[in-house]
mmCIF file of N, CA and C in Angstrom:
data_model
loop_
_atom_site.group_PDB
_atom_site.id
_atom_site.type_symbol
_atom_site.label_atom_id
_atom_site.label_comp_id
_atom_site.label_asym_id
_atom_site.label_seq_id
_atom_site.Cartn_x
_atom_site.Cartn_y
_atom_site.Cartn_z
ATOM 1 N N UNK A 1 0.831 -1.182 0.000
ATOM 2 C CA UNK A 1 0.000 0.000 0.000
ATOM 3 C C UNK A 1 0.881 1.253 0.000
ATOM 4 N N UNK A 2 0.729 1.861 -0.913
ATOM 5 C CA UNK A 2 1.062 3.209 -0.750
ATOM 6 C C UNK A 2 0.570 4.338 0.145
ATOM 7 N N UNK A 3 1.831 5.632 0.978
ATOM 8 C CA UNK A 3 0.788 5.992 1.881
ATOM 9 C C UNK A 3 1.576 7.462 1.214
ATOM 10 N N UNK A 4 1.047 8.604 1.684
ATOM 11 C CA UNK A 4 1.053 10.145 1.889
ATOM 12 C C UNK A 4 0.988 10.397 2.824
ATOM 13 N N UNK A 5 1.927 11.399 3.316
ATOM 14 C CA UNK A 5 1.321 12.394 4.148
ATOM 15 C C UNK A 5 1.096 13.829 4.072
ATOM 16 N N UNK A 6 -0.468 13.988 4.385
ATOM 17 C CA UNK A 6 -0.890 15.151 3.455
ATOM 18 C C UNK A 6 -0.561 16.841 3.945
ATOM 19 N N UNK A 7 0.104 16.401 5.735
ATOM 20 C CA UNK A 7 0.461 17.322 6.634
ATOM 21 C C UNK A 7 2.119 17.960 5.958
ATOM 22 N N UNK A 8 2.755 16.884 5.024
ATOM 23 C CA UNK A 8 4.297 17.115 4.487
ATOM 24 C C UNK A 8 4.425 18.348 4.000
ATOM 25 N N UNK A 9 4.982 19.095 3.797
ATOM 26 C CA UNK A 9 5.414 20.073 3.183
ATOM 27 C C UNK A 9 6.308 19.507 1.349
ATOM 28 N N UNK A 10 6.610 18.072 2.017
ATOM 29 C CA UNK A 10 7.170 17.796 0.038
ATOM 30 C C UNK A 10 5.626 17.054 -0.556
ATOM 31 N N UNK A 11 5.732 17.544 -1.900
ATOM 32 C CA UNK A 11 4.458 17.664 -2.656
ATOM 33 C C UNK A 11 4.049 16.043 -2.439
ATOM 34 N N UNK A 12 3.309 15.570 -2.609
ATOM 35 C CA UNK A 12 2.406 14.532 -2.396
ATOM 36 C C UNK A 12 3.039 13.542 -3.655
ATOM 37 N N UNK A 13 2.908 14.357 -5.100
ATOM 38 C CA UNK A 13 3.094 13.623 -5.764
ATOM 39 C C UNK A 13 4.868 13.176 -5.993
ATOM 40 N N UNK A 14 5.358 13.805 -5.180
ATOM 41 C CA UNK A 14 6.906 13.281 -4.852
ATOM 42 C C UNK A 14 6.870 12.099 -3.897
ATOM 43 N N UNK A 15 6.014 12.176 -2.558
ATOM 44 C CA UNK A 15 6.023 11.157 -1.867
ATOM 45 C C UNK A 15 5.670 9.945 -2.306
ATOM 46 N N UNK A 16 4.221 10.034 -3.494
ATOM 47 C CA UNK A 16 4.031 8.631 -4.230
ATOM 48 C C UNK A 16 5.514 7.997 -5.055
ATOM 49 N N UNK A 17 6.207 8.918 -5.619
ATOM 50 C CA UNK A 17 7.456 8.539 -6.139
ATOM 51 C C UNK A 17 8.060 8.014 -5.254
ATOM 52 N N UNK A 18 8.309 8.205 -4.356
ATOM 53 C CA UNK A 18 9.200 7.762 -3.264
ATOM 54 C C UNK A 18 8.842 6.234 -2.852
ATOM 55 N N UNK A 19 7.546 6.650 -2.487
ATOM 56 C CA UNK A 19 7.151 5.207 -2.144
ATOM 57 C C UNK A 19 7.261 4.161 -2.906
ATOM 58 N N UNK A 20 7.116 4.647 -4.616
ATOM 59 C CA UNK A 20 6.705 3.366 -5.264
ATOM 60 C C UNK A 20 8.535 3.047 -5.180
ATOM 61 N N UNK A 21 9.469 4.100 -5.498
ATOM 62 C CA UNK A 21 11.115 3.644 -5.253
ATOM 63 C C UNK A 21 11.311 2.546 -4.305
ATOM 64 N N UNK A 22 10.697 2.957 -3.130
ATOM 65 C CA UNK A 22 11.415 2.560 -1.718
ATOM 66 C C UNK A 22 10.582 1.226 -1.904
ATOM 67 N N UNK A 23 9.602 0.695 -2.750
ATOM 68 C CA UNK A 23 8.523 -0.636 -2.457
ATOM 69 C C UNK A 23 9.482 -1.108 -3.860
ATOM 70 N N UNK A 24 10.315 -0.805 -4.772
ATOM 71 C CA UNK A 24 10.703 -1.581 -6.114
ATOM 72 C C UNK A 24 12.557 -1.810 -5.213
ATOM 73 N N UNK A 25 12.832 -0.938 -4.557
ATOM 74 C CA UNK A 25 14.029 -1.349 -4.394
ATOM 75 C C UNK A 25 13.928 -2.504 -3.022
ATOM 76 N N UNK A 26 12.543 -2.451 -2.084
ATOM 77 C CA UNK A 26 12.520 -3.353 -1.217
ATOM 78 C C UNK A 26 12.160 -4.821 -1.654
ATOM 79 N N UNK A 27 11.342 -4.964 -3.365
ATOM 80 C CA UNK A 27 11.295 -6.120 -4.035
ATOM 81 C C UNK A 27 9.792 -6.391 -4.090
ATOM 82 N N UNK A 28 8.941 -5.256 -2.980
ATOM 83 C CA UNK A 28 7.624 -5.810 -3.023
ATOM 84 C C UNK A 28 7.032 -5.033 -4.806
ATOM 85 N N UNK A 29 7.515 -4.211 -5.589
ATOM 86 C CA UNK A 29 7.019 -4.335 -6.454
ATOM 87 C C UNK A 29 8.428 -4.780 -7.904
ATOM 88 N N UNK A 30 7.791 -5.683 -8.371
ATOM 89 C CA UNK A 30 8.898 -6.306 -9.248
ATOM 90 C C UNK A 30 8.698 -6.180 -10.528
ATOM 91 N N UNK A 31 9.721 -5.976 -11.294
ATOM 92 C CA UNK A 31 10.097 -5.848 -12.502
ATOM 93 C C UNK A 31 8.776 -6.408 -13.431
ATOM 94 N N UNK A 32 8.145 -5.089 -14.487
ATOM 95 C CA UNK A 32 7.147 -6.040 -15.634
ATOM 96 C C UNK A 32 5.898 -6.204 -14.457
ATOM 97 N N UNK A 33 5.903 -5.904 -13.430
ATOM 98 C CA UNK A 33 4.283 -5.771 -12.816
ATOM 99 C C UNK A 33 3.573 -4.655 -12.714
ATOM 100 N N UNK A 34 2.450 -5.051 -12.696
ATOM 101 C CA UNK A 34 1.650 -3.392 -13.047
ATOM 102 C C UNK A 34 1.851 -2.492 -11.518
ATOM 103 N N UNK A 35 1.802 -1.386 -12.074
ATOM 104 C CA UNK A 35 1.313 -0.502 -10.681
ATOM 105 C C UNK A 35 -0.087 -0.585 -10.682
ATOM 106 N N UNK A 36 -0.403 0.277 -9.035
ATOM 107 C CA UNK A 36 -2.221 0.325 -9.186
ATOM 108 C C UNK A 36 -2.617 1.679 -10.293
ATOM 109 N N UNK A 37 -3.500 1.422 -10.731
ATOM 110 C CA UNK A 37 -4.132 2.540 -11.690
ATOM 111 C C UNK A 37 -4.345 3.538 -10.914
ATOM 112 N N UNK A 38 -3.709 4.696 -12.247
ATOM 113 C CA UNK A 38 -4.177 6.155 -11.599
ATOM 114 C C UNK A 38 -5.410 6.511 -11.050
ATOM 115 N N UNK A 39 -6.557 5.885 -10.996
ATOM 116 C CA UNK A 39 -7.475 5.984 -11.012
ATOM 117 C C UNK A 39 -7.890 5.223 -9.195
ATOM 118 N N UNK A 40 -7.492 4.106 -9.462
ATOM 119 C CA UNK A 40 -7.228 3.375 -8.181
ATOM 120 C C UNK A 40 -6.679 3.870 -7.385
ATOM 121 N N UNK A 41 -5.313 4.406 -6.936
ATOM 122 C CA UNK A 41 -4.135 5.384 -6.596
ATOM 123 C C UNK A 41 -4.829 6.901 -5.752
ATOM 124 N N UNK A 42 -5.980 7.498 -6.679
ATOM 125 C CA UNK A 42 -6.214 8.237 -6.435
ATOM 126 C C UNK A 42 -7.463 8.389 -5.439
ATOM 127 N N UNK A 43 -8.050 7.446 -5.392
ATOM 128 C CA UNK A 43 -9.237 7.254 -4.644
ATOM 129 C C UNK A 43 -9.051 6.417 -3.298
ATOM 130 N N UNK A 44 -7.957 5.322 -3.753
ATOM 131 C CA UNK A 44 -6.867 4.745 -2.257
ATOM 132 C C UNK A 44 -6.554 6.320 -1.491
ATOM 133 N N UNK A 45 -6.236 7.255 -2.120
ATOM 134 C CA UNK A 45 -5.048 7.966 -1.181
ATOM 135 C C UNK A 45 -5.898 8.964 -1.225
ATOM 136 N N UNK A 46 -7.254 9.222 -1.603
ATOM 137 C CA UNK A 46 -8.482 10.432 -1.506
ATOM 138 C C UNK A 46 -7.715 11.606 -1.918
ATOM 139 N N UNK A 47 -7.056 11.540 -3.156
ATOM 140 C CA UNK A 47 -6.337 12.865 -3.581
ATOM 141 C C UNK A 47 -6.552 12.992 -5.662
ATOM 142 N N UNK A 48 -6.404 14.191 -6.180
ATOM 143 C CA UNK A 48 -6.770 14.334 -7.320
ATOM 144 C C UNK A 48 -5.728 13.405 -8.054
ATOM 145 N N UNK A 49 -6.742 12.928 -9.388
ATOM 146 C CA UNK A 49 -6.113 11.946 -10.152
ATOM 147 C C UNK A 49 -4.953 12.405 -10.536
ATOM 148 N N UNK A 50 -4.941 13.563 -11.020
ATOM 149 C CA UNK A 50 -3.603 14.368 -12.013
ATOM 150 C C UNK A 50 -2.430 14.332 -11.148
ATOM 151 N N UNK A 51 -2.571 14.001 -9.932
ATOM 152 C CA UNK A 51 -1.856 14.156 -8.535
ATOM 153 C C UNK A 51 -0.172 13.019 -9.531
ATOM 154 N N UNK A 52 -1.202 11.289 -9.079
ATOM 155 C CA UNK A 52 -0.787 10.651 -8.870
ATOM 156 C C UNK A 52 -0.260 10.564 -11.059
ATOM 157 N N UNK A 53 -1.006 10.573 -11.758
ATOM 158 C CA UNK A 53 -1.002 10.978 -13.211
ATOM 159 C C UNK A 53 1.004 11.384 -13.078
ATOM 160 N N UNK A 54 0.804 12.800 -12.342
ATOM 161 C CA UNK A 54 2.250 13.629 -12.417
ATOM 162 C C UNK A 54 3.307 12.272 -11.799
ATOM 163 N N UNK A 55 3.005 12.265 -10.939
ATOM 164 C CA UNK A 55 4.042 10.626 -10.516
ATOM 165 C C UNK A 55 4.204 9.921 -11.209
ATOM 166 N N UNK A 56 3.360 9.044 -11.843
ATOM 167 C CA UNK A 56 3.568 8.203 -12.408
ATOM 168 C C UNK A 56 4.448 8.768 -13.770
ATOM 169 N N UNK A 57 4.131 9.662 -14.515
ATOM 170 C CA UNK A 57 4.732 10.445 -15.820
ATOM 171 C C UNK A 57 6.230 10.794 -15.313
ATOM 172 N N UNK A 58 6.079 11.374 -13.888
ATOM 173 C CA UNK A 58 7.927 11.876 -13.909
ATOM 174 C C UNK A 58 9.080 10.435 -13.365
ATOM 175 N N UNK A 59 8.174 9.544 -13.010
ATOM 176 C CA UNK A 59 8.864 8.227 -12.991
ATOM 177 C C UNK A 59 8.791 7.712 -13.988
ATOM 178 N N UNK A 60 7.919 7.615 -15.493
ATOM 179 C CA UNK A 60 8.618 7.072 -16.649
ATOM 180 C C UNK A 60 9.280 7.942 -17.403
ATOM 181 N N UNK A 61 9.729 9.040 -16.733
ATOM 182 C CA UNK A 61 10.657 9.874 -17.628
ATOM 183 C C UNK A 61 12.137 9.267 -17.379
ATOM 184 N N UNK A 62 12.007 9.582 -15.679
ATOM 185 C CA UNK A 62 12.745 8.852 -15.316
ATOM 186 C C UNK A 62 13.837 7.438 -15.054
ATOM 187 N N UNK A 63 12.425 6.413 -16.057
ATOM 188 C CA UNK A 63 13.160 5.206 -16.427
ATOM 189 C C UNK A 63 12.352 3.777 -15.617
ATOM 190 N N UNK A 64 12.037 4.482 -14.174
ATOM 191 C CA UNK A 64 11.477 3.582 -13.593
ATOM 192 C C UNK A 64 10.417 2.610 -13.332
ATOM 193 N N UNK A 65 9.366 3.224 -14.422
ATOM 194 C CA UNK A 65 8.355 2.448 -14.937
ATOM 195 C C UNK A 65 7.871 2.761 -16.712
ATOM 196 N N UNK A 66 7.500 2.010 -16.740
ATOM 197 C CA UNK A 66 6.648 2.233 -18.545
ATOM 198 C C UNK A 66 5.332 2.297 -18.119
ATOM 199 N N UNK A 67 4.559 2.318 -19.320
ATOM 200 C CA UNK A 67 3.255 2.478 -19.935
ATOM 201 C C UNK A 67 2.806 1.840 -21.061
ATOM 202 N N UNK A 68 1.656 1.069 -20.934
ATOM 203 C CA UNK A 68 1.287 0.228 -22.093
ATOM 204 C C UNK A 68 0.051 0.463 -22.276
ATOM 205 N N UNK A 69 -0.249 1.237 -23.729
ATOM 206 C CA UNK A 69 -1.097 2.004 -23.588
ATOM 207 C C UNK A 69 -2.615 1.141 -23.461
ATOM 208 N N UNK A 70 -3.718 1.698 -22.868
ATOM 209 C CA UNK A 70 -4.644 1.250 -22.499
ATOM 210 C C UNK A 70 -4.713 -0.010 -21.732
ATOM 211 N N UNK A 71 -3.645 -0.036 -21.316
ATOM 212 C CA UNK A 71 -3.423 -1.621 -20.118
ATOM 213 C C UNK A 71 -2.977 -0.920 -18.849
ATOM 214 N N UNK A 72 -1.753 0.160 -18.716
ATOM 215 C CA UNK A 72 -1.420 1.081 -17.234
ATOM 216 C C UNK A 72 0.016 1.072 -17.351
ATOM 217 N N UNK A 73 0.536 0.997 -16.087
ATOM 218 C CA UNK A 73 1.545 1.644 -15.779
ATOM 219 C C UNK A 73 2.586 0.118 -14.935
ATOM 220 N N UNK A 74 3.632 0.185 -15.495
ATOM 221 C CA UNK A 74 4.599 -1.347 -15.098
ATOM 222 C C UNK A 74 5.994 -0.862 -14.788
ATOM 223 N N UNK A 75 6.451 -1.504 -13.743
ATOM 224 C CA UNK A 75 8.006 -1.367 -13.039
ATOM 225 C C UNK A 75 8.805 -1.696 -14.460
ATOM 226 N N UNK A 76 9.774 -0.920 -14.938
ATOM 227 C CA UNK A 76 10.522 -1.501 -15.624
ATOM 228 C C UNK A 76 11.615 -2.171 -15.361
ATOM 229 N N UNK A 77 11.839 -2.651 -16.344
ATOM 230 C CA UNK A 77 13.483 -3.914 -16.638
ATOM 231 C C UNK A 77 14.199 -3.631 -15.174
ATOM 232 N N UNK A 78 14.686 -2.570 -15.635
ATOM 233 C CA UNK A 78 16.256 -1.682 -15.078
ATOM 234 C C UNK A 78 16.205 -1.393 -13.962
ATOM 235 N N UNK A 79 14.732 -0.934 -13.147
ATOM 236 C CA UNK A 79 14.145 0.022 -11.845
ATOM 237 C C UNK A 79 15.081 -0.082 -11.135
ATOM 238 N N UNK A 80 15.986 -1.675 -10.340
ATOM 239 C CA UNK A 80 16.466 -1.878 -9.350
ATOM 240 C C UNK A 80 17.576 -1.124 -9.630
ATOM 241 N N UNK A 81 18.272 -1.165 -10.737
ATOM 242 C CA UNK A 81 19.564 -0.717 -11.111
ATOM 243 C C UNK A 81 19.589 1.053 -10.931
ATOM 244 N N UNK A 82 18.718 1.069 -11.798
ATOM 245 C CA UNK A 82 18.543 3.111 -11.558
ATOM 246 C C UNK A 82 18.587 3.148 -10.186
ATOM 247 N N UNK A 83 17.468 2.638 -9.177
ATOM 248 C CA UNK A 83 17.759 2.908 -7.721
ATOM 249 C C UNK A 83 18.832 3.194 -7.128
ATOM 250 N N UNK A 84 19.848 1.797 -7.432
ATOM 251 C CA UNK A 84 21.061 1.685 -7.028
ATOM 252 C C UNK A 84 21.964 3.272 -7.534
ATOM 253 N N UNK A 85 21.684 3.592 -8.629
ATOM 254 C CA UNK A 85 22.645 4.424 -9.227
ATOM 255 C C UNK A 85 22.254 5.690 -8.336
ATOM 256 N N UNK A 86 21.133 5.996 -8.289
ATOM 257 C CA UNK A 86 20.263 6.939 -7.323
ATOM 258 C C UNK A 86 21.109 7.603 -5.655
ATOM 259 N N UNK A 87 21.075 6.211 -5.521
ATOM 260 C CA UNK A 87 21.328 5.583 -3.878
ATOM 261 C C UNK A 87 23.022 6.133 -4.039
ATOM 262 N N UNK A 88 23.822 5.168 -4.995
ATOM 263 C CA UNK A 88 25.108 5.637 -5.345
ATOM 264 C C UNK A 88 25.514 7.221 -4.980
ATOM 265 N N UNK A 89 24.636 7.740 -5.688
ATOM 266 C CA UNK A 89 24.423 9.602 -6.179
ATOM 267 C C UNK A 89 24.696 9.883 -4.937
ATOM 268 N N UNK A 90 23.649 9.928 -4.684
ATOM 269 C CA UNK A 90 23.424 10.373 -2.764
ATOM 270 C C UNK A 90 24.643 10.390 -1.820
ATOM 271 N N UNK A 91 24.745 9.187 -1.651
ATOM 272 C CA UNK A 91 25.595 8.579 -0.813
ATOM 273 C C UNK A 91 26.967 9.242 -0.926
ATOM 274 N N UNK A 92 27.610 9.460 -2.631
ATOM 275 C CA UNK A 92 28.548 10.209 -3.184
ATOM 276 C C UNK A 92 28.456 11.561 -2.503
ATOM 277 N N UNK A 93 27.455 12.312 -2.417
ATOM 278 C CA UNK A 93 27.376 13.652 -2.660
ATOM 279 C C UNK A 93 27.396 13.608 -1.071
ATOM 280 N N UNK A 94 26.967 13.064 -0.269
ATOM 281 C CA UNK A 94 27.129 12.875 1.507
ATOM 282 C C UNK A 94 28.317 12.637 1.775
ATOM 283 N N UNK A 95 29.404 11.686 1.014
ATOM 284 C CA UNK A 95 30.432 11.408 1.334
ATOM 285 C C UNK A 95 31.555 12.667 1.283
ATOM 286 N N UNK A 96 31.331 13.277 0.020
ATOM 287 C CA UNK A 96 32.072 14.644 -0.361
ATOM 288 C C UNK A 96 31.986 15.811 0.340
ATOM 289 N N UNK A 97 31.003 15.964 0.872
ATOM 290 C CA UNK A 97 30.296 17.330 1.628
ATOM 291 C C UNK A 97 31.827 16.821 3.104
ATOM 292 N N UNK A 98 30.985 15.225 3.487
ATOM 293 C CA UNK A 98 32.064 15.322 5.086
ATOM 294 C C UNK A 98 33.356 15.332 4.522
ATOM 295 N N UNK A 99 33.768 15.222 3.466
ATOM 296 C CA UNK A 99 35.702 15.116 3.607
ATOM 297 C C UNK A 99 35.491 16.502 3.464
ATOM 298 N N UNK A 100 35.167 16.913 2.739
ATOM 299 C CA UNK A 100 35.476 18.864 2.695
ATOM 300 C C UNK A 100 35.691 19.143 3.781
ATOM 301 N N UNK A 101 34.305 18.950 4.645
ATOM 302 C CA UNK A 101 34.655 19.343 5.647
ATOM 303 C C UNK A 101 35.483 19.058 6.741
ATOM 304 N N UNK A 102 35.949 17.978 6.318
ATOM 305 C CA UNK A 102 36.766 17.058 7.136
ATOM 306 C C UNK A 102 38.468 17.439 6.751
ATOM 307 N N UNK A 103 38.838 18.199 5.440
ATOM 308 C CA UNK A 103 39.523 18.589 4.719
ATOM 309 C C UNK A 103 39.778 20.349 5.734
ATOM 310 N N UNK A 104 38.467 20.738 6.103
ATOM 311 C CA UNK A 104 39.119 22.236 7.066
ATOM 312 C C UNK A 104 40.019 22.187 8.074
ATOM 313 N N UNK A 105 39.770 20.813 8.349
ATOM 314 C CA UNK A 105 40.345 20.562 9.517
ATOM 315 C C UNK A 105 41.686 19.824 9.257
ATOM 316 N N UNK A 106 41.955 20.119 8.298
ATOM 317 C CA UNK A 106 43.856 20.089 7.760
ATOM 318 C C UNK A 106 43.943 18.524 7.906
ATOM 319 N N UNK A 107 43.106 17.446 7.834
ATOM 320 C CA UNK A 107 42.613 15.999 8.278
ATOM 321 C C UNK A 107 43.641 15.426 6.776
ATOM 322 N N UNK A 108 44.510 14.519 6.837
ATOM 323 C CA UNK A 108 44.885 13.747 5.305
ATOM 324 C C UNK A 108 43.823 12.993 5.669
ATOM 325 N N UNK A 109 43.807 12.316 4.400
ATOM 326 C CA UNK A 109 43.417 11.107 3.947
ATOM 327 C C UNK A 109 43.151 9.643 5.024
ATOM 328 N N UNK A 110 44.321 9.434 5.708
ATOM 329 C CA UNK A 110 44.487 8.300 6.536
ATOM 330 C C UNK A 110 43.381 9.018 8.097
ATOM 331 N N UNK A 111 43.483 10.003 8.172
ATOM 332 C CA UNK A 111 42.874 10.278 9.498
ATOM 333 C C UNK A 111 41.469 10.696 9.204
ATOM 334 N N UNK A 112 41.123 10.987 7.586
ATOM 335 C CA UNK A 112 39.716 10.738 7.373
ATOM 336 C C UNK A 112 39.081 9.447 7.756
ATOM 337 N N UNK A 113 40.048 8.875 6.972
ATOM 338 C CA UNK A 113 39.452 7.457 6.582
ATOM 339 C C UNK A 113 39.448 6.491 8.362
ATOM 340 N N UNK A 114 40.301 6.687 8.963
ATOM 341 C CA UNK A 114 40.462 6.513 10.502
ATOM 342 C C UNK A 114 39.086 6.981 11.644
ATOM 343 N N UNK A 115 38.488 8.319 11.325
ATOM 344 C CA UNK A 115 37.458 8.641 11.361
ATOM 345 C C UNK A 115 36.261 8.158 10.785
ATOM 346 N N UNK A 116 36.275 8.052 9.412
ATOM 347 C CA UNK A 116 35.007 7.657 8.963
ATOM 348 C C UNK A 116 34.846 5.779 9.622
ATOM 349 N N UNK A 117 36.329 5.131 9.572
ATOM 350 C CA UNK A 117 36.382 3.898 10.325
ATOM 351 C C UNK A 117 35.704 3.847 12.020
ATOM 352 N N UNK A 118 35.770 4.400 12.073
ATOM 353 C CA UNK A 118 35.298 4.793 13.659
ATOM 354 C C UNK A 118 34.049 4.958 13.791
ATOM 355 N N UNK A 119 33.836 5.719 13.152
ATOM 356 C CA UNK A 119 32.173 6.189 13.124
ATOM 357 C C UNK A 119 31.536 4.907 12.799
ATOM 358 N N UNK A 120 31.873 3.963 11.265
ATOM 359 C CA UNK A 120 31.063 3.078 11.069
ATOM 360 C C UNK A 120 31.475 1.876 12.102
ATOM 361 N N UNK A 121 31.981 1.971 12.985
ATOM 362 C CA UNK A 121 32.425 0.678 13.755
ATOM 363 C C UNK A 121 31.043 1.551 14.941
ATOM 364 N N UNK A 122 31.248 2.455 15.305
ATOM 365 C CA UNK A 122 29.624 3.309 16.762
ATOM 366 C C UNK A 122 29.057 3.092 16.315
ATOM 367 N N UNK A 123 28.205 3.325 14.784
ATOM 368 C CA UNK A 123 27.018 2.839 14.622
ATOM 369 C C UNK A 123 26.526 2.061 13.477
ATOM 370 N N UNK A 124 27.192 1.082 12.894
ATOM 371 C CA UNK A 124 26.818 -0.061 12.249
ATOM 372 C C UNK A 124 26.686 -0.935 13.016
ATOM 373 N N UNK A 125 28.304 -1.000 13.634
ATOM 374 C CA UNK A 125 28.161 -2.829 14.521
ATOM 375 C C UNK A 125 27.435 -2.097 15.611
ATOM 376 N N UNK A 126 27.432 -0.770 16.083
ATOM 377 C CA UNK A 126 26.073 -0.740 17.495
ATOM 378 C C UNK A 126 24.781 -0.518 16.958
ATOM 379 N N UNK A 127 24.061 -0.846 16.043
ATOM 380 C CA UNK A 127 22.936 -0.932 15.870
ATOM 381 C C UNK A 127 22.688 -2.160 15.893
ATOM 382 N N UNK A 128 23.882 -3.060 15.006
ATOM 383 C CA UNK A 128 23.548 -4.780 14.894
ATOM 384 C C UNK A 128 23.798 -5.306 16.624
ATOM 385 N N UNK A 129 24.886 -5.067 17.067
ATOM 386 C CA UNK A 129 24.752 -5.177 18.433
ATOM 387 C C UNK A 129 22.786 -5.279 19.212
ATOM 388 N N UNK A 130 22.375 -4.148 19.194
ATOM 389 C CA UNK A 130 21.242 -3.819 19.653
ATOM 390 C C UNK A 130 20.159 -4.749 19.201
ATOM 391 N N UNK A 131 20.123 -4.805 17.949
ATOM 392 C CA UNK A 131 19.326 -5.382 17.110
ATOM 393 C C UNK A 131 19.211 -6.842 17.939
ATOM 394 N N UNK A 132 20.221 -7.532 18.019
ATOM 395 C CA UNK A 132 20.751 -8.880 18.277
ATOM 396 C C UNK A 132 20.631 -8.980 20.084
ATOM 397 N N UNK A 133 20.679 -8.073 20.959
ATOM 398 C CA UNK A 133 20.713 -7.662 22.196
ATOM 399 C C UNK A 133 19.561 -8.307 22.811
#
């Protein structure tokens, strides 16, 4: 099920994007299966059709689903892969921001990387710790 929240300040029809991302990269929607109809979509989530219409259109611009006409709207081939590249992006652009800043602090390389080692040792293995606790 797809959800909104209509209290968000990011547009609605970004959050349906999101969701349908975060449900194709978790596997519950898979490659070549339909989405629910705009029509369906819109009356599930009590919001205007054109809403969910704009979602669905800037995600097959995007790559992540097709359209077959008069049948709807389907996860494409690739979805998982674009995600990944997505996720990649991100992650890149988070990583760069902390060495910069990690770079003011006259930090080489080895005492970044000593740091960023550190950090993921507090809270990777202490979340799995917890998890497992």
């Amino acid at each position: 099920m797809i959800k909104v929240d209509a209290k968000s300040f990011i547009p609605i029809y970004e959050q349906i994007k999101k969701e349908i991302k975060s449900k194709i990269s978790l596997g519950i929607f898979k490659a070549n299966e339909p989405l629910p109809s705009i029509r369906e979509l819109a009356i599930q989530l009590i919001i205007n059709p054109n809403t969910v219409a704009r979602a669905y259109r800037e995600l097959e611009q995007e790559g992540f689903i097709y359209t077959r006409k008069g049948k709807g709207c389907y996860v494409s081939d690739n979805s998982a892969s674009l995600i990944k590249q997505e996720r990649t992006k991100i992650l890149d652009q988070v990583f760069d921001k902390a060495i910069e800043e990690a770079k003011k602090f006259n930090l080489d390389s080895e005492e970044i990387w000593r740091f960023f080692e550190r950090r993921i040792k507090q809270t990777v293995d202490g979340e799995e710790k917890r998890r497992k606790g």
